Amino acid sequence: MRHFVTLLDISPLEARYILKRAAKIKRKLRQGKLHHVLAGKTLGMIFDKASTRTRVSFEVGMYQLGGHALFLHSDTTQLGRGEPVEDSARVLSSMVDAITIRTFDHETVQRFAKYSSVPVINALTDLTHPCQILADVFTYEEQRGSIEGKTVAWIGDGNNMAHSWINGAVSFGYDLKIACPAGYCPDEKLLSAAQALGAKVRLSDDPVSAAEGADLVTTDVWASMGQEEEQAEREKAFKGFMVSEKVMAHAKPEALFMHCLPAHRGEEVAAAVIDGPQSVVWQEAENRLHAQKALLEFLLADKDAKHTS
Ligand code: CP
Ligand code: NVA
């Protein structure tokens, strides 16, 4: 039994395998063919934070795989009233076949996984968002071919998405250039752990030099969920970190722009960039569905089903 609490819970080869399956699963859906490898299986989806893409892609994904998904918001479960994570994990995992959790503290997902008898998938914590990185790399490769050896520029907050791009550098072998203002850099422990595993990551506080020669430029909101009260302070700290047309002009002419969404036009990204010709944010959002179906299949389907096309 495997969990997906961070991208590094699976090997680079397994990550590659999941993306290969995502492409096949997407093609099959487009051809109108059924792919019910999870018939009779149920996914419990615990959300302590808001979501559009993650909730819908998991819920629709389970349906398309022939299974069923249960949306469990903390406002309406005993978990939200203080029932211990360990107890909830034991009870829920006795009834469902997999659990996905979106919460604040990364440690909550780790504790849940420890007491769960079924696979646990991280649907975003304050530390990482591993499902998003599968969809993002899948999107890049659909458009431009292998991401290995390419240069990815991350401009903005050293947040859960930045951390996921750092872990992705281990799994997918791209070079990562991060530009973040002082005080908002990625977690040092996570960064050095990834570097020890071979991630090539350079840090600076200069968006232009990060974008220079990049094949992909990506960013995220300046204040993540749970940091709403820091919005004004962060707007000051991140001044000059918007991905503008001027910043994009330093990337390769064929460079793509990505954003996990939701986005704030005129803050971390100019409207002309996110709505412009280099942006693939809509393909990226749709690919959450296909990448997560491949992940669910990998974690839940039996070996024979896993290797059918
Ligand atoms: N990108 C992403 O995870 O979006 P949601 O917050 O809408 O799920
Ligand atoms: N960094 C953002 C990502 C949202 C998908 C947040 O955590 O709110």
Tab-separated table of C-alpha atoms and ligand atoms in Angstrom, residues 50-55 102 124 129 132 225 260-262 288, ligand 1:
chain	number	residue	atom	x	y	z
A	50	ALA	CA	-11.554	25.837	-0.402
A	51	SER	CA	-11.070	24.166	-3.777
A	52	THR	CA	-12.453	24.209	-7.295
A	53	ARG	CA	-10.015	22.263	-9.504
A	54	THR	CA	-8.836	19.681	-6.980
A	55	ARG	CA	-12.277	18.751	-5.726
A	102	ARG	CA	-6.461	19.208	1.672
A	124	LEU	CA	-2.527	20.437	-0.876
A	129	HIS	CA	0.806	20.402	-3.640
A	132	GLN	CA	-0.541	19.907	-9.196
A	225	MET	CA	-4.981	30.088	1.676
A	260	CYS	CA	-1.939	26.528	-10.796
A	261	LEU	CA	-4.888	28.955	-10.361
A	262	PRO	CA	-6.741	30.731	-8.891
A	288	ARG	CA	-5.474	17.862	-13.188
B	1	CP	N1	-4.853	24.566	-8.383
B	1	CP	C1	-5.705	24.140	-7.455
B	1	CP	O1	-5.386	23.293	-6.627
B	1	CP	O2	-6.930	24.709	-7.509
B	1	CP	P1	-8.084	24.580	-6.423
B	1	CP	O3	-7.652	25.336	-5.199
B	1	CP	O4	-9.278	25.217	-7.088
B	1	CP	O5	-8.314	23.144	-6.103
